[in-house]
Structure formats: C-alpha cells, structure tokens
PDB file of C-alpha atoms in Angstrom:
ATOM      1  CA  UNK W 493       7.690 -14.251 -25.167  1.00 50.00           C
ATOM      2  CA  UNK W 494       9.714 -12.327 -26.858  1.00 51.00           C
ATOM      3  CA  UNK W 495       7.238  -9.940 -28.376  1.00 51.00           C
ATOM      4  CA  UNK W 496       5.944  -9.215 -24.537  1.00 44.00           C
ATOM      5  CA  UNK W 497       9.249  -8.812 -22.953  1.00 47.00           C
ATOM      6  CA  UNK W 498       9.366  -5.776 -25.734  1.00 42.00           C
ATOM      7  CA  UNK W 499       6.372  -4.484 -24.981  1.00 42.00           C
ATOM      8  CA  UNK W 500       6.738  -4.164 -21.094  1.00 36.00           C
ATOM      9  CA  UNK W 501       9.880  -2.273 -22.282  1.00 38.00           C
ATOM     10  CA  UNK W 502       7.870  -0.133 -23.804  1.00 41.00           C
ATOM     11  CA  UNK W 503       5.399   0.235 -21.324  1.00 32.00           C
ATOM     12  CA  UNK W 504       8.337   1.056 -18.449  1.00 35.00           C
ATOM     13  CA  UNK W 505       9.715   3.538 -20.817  1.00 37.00           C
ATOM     14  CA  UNK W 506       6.874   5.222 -21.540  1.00 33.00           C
ATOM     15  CA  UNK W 507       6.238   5.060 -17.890  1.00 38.00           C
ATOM     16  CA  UNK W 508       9.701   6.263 -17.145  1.00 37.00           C
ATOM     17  CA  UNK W 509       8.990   9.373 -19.873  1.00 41.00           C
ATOM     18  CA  UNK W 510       5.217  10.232 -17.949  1.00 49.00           C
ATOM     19  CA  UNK W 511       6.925  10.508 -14.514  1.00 47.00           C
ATOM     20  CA  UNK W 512      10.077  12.423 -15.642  1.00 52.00           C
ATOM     21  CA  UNK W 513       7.744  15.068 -17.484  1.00 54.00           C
ATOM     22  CA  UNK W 514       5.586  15.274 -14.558  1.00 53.00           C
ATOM     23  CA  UNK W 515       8.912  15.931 -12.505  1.00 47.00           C
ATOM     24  CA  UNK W 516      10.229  18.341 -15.033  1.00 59.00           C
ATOM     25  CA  UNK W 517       6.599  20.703 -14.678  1.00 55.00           C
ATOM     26  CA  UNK W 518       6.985  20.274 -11.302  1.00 48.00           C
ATOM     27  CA  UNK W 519      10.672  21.860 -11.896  1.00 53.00           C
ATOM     28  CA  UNK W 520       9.555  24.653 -13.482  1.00 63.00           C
ATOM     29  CA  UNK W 521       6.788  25.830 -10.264  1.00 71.00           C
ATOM     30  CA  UNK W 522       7.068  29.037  -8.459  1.00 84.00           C
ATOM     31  CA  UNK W 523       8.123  27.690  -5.418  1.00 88.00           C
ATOM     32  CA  UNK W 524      11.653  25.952  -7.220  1.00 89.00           C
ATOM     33  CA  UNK W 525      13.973  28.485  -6.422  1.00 92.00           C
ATOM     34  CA  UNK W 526      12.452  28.066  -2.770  1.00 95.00           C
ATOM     35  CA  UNK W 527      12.864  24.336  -2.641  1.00 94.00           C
ATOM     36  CA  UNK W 528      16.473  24.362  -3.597  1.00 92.00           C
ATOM     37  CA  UNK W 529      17.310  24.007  -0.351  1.00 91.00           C
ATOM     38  CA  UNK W 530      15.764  22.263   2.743  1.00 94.00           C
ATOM     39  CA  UNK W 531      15.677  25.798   4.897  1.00 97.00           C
ATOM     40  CA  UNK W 532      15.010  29.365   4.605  1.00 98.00           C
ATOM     41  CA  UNK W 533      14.734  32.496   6.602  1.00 98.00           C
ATOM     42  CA  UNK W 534      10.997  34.293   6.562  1.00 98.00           C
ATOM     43  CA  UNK W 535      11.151  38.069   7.146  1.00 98.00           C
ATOM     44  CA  UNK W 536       8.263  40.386   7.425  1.00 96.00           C
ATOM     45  CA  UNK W 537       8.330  43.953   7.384  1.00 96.00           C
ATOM     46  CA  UNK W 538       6.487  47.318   8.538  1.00 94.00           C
ATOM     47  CA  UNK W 539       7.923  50.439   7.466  1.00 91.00           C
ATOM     48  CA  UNK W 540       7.419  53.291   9.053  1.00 88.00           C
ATOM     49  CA  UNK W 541       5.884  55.197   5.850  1.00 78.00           C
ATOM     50  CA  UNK W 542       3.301  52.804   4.528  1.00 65.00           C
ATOM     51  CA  UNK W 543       1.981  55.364   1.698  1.00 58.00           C
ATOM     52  CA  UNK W 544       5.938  53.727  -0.033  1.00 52.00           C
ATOM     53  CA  UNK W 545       4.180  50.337   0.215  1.00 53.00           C
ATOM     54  CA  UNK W 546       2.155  50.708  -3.592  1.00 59.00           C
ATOM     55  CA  UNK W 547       5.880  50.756  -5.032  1.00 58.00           C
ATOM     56  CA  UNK W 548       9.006  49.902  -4.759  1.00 67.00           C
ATOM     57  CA  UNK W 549      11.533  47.343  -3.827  1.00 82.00           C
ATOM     58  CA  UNK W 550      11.762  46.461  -0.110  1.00 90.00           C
ATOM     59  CA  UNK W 551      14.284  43.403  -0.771  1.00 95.00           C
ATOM     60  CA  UNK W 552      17.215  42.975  -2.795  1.00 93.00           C
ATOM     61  CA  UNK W 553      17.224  40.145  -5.659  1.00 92.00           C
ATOM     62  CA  UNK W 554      18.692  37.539  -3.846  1.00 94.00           C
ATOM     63  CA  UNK W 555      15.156  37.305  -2.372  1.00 97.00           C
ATOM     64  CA  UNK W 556      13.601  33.828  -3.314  1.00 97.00           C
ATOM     65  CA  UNK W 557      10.404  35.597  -2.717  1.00 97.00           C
ATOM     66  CA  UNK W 558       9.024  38.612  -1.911  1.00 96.00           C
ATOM     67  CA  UNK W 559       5.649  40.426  -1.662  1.00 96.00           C
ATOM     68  CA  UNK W 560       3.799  43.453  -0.427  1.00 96.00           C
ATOM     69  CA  UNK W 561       1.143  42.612   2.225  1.00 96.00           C
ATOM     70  CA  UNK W 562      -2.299  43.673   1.060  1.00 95.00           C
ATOM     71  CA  UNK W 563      -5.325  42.783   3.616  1.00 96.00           C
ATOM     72  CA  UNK W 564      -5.991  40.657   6.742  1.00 96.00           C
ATOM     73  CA  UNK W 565      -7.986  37.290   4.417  1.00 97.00           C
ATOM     74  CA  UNK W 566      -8.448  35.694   7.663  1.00 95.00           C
ATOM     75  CA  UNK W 567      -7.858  37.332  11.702  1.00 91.00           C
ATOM     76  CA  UNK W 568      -8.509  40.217  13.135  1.00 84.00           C
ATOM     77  CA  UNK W 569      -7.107  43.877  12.695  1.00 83.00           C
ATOM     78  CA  UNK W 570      -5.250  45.105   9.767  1.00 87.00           C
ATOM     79  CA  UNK W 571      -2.047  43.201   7.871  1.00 89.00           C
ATOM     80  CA  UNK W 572       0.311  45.081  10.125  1.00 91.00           C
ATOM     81  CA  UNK W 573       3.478  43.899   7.887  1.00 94.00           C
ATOM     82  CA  UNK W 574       3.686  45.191   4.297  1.00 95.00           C
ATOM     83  CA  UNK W 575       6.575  43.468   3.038  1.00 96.00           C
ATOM     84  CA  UNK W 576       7.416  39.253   3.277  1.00 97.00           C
ATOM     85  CA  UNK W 577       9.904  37.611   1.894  1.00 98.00           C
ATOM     86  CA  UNK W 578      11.258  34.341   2.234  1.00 98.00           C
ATOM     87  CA  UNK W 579      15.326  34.711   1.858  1.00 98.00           C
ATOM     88  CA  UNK W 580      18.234  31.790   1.628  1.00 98.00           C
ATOM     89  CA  UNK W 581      19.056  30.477   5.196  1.00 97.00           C
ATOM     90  CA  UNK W 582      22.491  32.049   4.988  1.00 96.00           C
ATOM     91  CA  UNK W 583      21.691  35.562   3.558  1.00 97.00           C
ATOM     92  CA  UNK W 584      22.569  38.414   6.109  1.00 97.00           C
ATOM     93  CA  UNK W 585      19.267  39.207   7.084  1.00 97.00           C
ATOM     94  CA  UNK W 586      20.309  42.297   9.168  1.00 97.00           C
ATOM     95  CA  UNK W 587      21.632  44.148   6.100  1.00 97.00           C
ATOM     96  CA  UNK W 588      18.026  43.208   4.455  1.00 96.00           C
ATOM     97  CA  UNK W 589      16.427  45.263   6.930  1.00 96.00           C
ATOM     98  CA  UNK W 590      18.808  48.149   6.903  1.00 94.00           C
ATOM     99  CA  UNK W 591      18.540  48.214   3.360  1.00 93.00           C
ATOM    100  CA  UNK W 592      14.745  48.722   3.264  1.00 91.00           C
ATOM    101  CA  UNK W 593      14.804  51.982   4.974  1.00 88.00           C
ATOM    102  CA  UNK W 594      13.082  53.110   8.296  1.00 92.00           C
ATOM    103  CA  UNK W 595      11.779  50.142   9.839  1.00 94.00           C
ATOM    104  CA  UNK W 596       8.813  50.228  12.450  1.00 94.00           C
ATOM    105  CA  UNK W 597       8.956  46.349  12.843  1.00 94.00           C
ATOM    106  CA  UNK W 598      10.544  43.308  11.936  1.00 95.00           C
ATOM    107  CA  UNK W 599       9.869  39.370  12.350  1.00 95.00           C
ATOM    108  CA  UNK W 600      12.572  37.224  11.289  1.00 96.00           C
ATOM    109  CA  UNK W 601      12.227  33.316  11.550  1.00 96.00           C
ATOM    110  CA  UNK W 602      14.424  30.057  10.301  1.00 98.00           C
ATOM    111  CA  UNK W 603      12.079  27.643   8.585  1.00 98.00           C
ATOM    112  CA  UNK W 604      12.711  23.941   7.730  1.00 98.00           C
ATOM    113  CA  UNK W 605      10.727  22.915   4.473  1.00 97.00           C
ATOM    114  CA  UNK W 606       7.682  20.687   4.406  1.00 95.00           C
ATOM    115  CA  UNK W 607       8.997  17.966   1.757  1.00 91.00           C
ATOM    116  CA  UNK W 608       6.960  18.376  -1.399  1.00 88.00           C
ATOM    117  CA  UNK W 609       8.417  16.133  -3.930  1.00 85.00           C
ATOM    118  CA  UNK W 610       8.264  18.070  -7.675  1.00 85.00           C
ATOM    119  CA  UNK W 611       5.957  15.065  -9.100  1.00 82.00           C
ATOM    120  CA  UNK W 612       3.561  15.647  -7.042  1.00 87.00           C
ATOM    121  CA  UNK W 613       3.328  19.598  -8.063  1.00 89.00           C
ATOM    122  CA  UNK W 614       3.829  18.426 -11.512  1.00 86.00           C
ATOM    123  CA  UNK W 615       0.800  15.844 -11.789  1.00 92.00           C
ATOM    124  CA  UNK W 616      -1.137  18.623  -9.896  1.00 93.00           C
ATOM    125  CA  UNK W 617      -0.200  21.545 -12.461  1.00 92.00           C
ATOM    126  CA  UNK W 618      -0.446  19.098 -15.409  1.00 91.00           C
ATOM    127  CA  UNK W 619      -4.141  17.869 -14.425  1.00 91.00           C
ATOM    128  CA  UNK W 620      -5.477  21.740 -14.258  1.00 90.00           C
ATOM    129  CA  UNK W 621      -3.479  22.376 -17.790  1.00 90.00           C
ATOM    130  CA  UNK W 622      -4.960  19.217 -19.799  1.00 91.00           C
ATOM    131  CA  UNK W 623      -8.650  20.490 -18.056  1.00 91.00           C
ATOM    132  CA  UNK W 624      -8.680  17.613 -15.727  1.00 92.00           C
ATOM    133  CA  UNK W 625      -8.968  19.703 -13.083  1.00 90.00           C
ATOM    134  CA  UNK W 626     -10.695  22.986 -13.219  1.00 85.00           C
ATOM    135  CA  UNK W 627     -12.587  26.099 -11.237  1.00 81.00           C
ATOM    136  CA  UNK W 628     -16.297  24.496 -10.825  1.00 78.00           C
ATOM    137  CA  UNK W 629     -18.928  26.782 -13.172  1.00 77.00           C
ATOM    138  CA  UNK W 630     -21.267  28.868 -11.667  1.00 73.00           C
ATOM    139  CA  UNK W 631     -21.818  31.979  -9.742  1.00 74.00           C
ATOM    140  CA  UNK W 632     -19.032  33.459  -7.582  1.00 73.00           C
ATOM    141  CA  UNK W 633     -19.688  31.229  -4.029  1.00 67.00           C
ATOM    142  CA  UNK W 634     -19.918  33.759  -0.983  1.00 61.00           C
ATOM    143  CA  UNK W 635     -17.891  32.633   2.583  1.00 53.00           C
ATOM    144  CA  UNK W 636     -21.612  32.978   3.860  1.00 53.00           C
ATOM    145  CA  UNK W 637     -23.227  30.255   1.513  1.00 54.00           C
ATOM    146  CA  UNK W 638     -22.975  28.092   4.096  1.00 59.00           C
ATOM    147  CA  UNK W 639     -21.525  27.033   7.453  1.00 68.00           C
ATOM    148  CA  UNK W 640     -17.900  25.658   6.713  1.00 76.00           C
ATOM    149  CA  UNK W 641     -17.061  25.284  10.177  1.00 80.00           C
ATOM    150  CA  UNK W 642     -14.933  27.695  12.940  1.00 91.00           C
ATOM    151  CA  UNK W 643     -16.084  31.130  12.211  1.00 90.00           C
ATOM    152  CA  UNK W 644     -12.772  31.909  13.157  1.00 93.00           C
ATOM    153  CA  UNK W 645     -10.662  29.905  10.432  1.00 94.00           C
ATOM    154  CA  UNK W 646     -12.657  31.869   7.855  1.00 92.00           C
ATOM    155  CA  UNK W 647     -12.815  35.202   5.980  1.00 93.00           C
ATOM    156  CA  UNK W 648     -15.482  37.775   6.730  1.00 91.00           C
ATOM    157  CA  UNK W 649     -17.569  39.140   4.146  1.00 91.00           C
ATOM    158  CA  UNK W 650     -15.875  42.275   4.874  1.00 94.00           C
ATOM    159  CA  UNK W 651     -12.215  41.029   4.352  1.00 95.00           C
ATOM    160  CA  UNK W 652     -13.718  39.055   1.172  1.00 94.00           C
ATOM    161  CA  UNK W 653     -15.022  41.851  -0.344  1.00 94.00           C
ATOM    162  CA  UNK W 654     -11.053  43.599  -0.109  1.00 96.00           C
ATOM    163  CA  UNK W 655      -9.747  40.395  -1.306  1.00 96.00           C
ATOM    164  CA  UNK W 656     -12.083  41.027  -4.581  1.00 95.00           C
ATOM    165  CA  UNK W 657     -11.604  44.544  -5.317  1.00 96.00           C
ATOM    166  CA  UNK W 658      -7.969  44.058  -5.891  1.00 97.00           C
ATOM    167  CA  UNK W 659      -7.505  43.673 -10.004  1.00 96.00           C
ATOM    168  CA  UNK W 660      -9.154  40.845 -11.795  1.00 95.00           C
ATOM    169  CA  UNK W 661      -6.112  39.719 -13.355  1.00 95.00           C
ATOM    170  CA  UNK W 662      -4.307  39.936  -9.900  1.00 97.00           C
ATOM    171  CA  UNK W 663      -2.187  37.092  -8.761  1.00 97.00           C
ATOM    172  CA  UNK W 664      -2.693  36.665  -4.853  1.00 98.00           C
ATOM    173  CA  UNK W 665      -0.126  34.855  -2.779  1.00 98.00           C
ATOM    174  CA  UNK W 666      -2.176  34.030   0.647  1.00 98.00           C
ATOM    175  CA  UNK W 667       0.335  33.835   3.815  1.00 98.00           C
ATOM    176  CA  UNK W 668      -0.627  31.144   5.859  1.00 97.00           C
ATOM    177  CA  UNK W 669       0.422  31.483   9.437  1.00 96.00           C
ATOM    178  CA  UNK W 670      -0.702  28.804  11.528  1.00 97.00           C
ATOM    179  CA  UNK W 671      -0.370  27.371  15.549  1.00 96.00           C
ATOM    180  CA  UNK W 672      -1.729  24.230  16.153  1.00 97.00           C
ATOM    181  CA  UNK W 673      -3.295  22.943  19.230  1.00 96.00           C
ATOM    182  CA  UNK W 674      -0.752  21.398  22.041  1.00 95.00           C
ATOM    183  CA  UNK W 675      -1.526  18.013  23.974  1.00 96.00           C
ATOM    184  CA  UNK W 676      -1.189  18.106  27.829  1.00 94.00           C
ATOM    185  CA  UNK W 677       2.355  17.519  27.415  1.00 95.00           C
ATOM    186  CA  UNK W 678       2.803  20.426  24.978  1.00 93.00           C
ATOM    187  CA  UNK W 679       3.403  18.659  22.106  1.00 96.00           C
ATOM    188  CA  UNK W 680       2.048  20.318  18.708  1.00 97.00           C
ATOM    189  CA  UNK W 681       3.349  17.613  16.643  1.00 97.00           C
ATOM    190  CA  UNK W 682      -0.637  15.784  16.618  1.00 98.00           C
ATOM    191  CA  UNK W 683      -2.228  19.021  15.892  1.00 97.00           C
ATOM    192  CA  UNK W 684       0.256  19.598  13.013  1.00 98.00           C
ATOM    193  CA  UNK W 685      -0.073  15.730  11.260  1.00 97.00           C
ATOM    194  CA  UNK W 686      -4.199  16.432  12.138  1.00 98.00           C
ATOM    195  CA  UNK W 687      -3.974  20.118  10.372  1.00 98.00           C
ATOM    196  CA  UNK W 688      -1.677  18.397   7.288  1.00 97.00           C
ATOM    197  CA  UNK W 689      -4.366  16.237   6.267  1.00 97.00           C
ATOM    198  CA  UNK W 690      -6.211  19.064   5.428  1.00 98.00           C
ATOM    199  CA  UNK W 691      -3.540  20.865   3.778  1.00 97.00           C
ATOM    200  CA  UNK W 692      -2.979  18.320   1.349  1.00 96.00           C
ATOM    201  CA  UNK W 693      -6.490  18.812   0.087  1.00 97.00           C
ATOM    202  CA  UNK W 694      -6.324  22.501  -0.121  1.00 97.00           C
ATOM    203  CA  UNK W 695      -3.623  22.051  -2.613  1.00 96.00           C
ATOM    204  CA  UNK W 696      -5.457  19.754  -4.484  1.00 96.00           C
ATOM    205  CA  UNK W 697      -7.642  22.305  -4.682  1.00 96.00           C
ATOM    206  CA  UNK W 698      -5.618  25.741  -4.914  1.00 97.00           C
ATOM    207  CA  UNK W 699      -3.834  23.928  -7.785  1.00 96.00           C
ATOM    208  CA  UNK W 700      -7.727  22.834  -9.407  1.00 96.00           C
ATOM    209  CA  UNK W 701      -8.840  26.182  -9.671  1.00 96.00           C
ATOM    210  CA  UNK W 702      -5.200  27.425 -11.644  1.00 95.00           C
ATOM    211  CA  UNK W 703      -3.410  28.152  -8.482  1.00 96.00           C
ATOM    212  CA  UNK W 704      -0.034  26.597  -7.125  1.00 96.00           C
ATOM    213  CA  UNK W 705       1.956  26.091  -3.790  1.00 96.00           C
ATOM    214  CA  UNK W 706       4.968  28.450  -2.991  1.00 97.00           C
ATOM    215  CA  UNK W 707       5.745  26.749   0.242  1.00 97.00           C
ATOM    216  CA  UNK W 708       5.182  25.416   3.584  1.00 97.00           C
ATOM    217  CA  UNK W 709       7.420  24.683   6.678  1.00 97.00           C
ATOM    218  CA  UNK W 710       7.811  24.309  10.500  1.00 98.00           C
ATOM    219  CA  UNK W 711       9.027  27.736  12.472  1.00 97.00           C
ATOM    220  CA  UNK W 712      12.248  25.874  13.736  1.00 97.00           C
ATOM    221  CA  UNK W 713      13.838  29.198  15.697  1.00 95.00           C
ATOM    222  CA  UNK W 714      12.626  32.842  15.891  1.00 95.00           C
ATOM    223  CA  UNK W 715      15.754  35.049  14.924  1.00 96.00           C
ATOM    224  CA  UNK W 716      14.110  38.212  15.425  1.00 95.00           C
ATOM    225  CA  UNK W 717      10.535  38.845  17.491  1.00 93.00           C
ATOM    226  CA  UNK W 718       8.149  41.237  16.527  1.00 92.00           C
ATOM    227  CA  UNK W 719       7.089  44.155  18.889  1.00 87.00           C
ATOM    228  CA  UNK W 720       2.996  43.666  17.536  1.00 81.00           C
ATOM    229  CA  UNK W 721       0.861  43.452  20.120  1.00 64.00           C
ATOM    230  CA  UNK W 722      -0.342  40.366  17.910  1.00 61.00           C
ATOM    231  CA  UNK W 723       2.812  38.812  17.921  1.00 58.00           C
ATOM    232  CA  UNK W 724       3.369  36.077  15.108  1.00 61.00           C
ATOM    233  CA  UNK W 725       6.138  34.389  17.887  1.00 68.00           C
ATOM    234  CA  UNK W 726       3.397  32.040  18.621  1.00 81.00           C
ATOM    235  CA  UNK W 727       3.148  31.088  15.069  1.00 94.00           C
ATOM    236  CA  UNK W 728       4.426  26.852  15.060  1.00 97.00           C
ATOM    237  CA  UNK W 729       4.371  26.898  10.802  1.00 98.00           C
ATOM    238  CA  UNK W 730       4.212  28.804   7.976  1.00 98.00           C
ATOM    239  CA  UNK W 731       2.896  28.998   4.025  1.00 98.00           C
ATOM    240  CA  UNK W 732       1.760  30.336   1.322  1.00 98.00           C
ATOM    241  CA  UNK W 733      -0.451  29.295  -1.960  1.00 97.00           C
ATOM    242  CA  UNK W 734      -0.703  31.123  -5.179  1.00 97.00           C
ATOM    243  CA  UNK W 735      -3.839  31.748  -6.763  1.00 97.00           C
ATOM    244  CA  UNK W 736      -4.265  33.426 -10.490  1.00 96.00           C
ATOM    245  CA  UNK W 737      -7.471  36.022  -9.561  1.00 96.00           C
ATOM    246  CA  UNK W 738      -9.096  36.824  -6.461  1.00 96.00           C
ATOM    247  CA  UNK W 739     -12.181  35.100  -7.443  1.00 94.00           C
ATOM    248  CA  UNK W 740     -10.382  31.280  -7.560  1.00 94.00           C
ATOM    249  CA  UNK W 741     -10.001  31.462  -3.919  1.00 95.00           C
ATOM    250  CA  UNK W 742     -13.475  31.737  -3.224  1.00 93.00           C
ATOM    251  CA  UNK W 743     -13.972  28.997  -5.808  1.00 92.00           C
ATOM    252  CA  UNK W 744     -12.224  26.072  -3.014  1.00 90.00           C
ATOM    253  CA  UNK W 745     -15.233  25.491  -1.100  1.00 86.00           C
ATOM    254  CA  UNK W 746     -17.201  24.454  -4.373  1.00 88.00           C
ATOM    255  CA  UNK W 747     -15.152  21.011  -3.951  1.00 92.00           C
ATOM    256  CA  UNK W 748     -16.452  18.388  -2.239  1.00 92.00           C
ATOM    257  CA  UNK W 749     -12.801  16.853  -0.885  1.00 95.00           C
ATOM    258  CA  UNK W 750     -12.495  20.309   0.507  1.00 95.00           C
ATOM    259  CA  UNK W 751     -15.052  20.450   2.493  1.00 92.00           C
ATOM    260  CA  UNK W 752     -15.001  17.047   3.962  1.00 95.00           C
ATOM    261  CA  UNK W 753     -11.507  17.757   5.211  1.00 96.00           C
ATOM    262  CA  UNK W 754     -12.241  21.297   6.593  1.00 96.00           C
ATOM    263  CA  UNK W 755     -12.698  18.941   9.707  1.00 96.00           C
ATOM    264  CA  UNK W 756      -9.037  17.924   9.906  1.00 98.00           C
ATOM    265  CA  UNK W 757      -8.220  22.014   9.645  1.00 97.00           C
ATOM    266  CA  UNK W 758     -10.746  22.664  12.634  1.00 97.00           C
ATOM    267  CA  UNK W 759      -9.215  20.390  14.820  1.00 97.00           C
ATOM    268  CA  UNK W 760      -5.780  21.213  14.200  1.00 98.00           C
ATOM    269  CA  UNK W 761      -5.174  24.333  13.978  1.00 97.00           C
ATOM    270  CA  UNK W 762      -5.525  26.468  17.620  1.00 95.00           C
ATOM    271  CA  UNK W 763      -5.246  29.469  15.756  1.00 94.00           C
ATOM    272  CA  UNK W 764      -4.557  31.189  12.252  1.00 94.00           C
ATOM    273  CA  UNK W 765      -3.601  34.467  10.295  1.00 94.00           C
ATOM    274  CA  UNK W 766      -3.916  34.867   6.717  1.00 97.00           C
ATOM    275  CA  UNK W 767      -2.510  37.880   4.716  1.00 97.00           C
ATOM    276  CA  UNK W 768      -3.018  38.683   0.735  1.00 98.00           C
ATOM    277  CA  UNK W 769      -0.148  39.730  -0.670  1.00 97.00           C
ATOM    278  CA  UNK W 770       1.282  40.495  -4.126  1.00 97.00           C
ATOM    279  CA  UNK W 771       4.661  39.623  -5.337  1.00 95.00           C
ATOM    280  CA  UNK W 772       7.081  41.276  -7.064  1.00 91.00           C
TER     281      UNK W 772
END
C-alpha cells in the first residue's frame, strides 16, 4: 500500500512537472507580452508617403506589436494600412500617431482578449518541436486544388502568388479581421461561437506547420474611425497568426481537421479581410 501511495506521488509529480513545462513554453510565445493584460488598443496606419513603408520605425517601443502591412491575403483592393500595431490599453495613442509623421489615415480600436490559457500554446508549440506535429510532405498545395468553400473567405491565386514572392525565410504575421453574421435581433454573438469553432482548428494547424498565435479579441469600442471607403468600423473581432515562411500557410488545407471545420468558418463569418504583414 505503501509502495503505491509512492508511486501515485510520483506519477502527480511528474504530472505536475509535464503541465508546468508546457505552461512555461507557452510563457515564452510571441503573443506573451500581448497577453499580459486582458485589453489592448489596435492601431493601423497609412502614411501619406508609402515609398517610407520598406524601413523604418512607425511606433515607439512600448509597442507590444508592430508590423508593416504587405498585401491584401484575402479581400479585395490593396492593404490600404501599412503599419499595425497592437499597443497597451492605456498608452496615449494620439501621440503614437503624431509621432509617425504625416498621416493619411488612422483606425484606432479597444480590444478585449480572447482567453488563451499558456498550456494550451505550450502543448501546441511543444507537439510541432518533438515532430508530433509537422508541415504534411509534398508539393506546395495551390488555393485552386480544390473547392474549400466561399470563394470569398479565400486567397486568389493572384494575392497567393504576392504572399510567395516575399523571402523564403520570411516570417508572415496574417491580420485577421473578421464580422460575423447577425441574427434577426442583431446579435453576432452565434456567428462568433459558430466562427470560433473553426478558429480553434486553424491554430491547431498554424501551430502544426511551425507557426504560432499572436492574438485574438472582440472590437469592444472604436476610438478612432477610418476615412477608407472600406471601412474596418464594421469589423466585430480581430487577430493575427504567425507563420515561419510563406509557403506554411498554404500548407493548412493539407489537414484533414482543417478542412472539415472550414464549414464552421463559412457560416460564421459575414465577411473577412486578411493582410500579410511583417514585424519589426
């Protein structure tokens, strides 16, 4: 009795040991300094002399992120922005913008984190390390393989091919804005728990082919509107994945979890914009 009570010790500790190391990778993700705090202020940029845009920094260091805007991925017309950055909620904001020079437009929005414990990014991260998890072998898939559902919730071959001629060893941060589809009564809260399903797939994907989540959250007030005739004040969430070469993106639809729950995305989402970017 004696000899088992010691070894369920064991077993709890070692237990104990698994899930704090899982916690402590988690720790040490990209999207840490982001998830110190429950809320943070997006800002995106357009300055009035793009050609500055290949150098340069737009926001000062107290930035939790920031990134130049690269190509439309997925929507129509060009990036517009060509600076993000995701700030602390009480940073001045205002003195961000005057600091980056002449401004043509600005969006400026509160966001309250999606919960995303650090085990979870942890056993994720640690699964793709050990080579549990890993970008499927093969040819480079094309978005025209095969039908993956709304035309318009995926990259053209055109925006693809822009995607891919950025460096090989490039890492690509892909901004996710999304609005979800309202009931009767206006509510967006179904289309968002419909579209989340999803979303928790696509990590388990982004982070299987070496990529990793920065964040996600719910637009909770709109601090500053932009003047685009596309204007992102529609937008109900935001986020944004990492991925370590333009190629793993394309790599996602190789999985079958993915594509089963590229139904969930279809049905919840009224309406997306995705932007490559590049951080700095």
């Amino acid at each position: 009795m004696k000899t088992l009570g010691k070894s369920l010790a064991g077993l709890f500790t070692l237990a104990l040991a698994g899930f704090g190391g899982l916690w402590a990778v988690g720790a040490q993700q990209p999207n840490r300094p982001v998830y110190a705090q429950d809320r943070v202020l997006f800002v995106a940029l357009k300055r009035q002399d793009q050609a500055t845009n290949e150098g340069g920094d737009t926001f000062s260091d107290r930035a939790l992120w920031r990134a130049k805007a690269r190509s439309v991925f997925i929507g129509e017309g060009d990036a517009h922005f060509t600076d993000f950055a995701l700030l602390p909620f009480d940073a001045d904001y205002q003195a961000e913008i005057n600091a980056a020079g002449p401004i043509a437009d600005a969006y400026v929005a509160e966001v309250e984190l999606l919960s995303v414990p650090s085990f979870i990014t942890g056993l994720l991260r640690t699964q793709h390390l050990l080579g549990i998890t890993r970008r499927p072998d093969g040819p480079l898939p094309t978005v025209l393989d095969e039908d993956l559902g709304r035309p318009d919730l995926m990259p053209t071959l055109d925006s693809s091919n822009q995607v891919l001629a950025l460096p090989a060893d490039t890492q690509v941060t892909m901004m996710n804005f999304l609005e979800y589809f309202p009931t009767q009564s206006g509510d967006k809260e179904p289309g968002r728990q419909t579209y989340q399903r999803y979303g928790a797939q696509a990590m388990r994907s982004v982070h299987a082919v070496g990529g990793q989540f920065l964040f996600a959250g719910k637009v909770s007030k709109v601090l500053v509107p932009s003047k685009a005739h596309t204007s992102p004040e529609q937008w109900d969430d935001l986020a944004a994945m990492i991925y370590p070469s333009p190629e793993a993106i394309f790599y996602m639809e190789q999985f079958d979890y993915y594509q089963a729950a590229l139904g969930y995305r279809d049905d919840g989402l009224k309406s997306t914009r995705v932007v490559a970017s590049v951080s700095y």
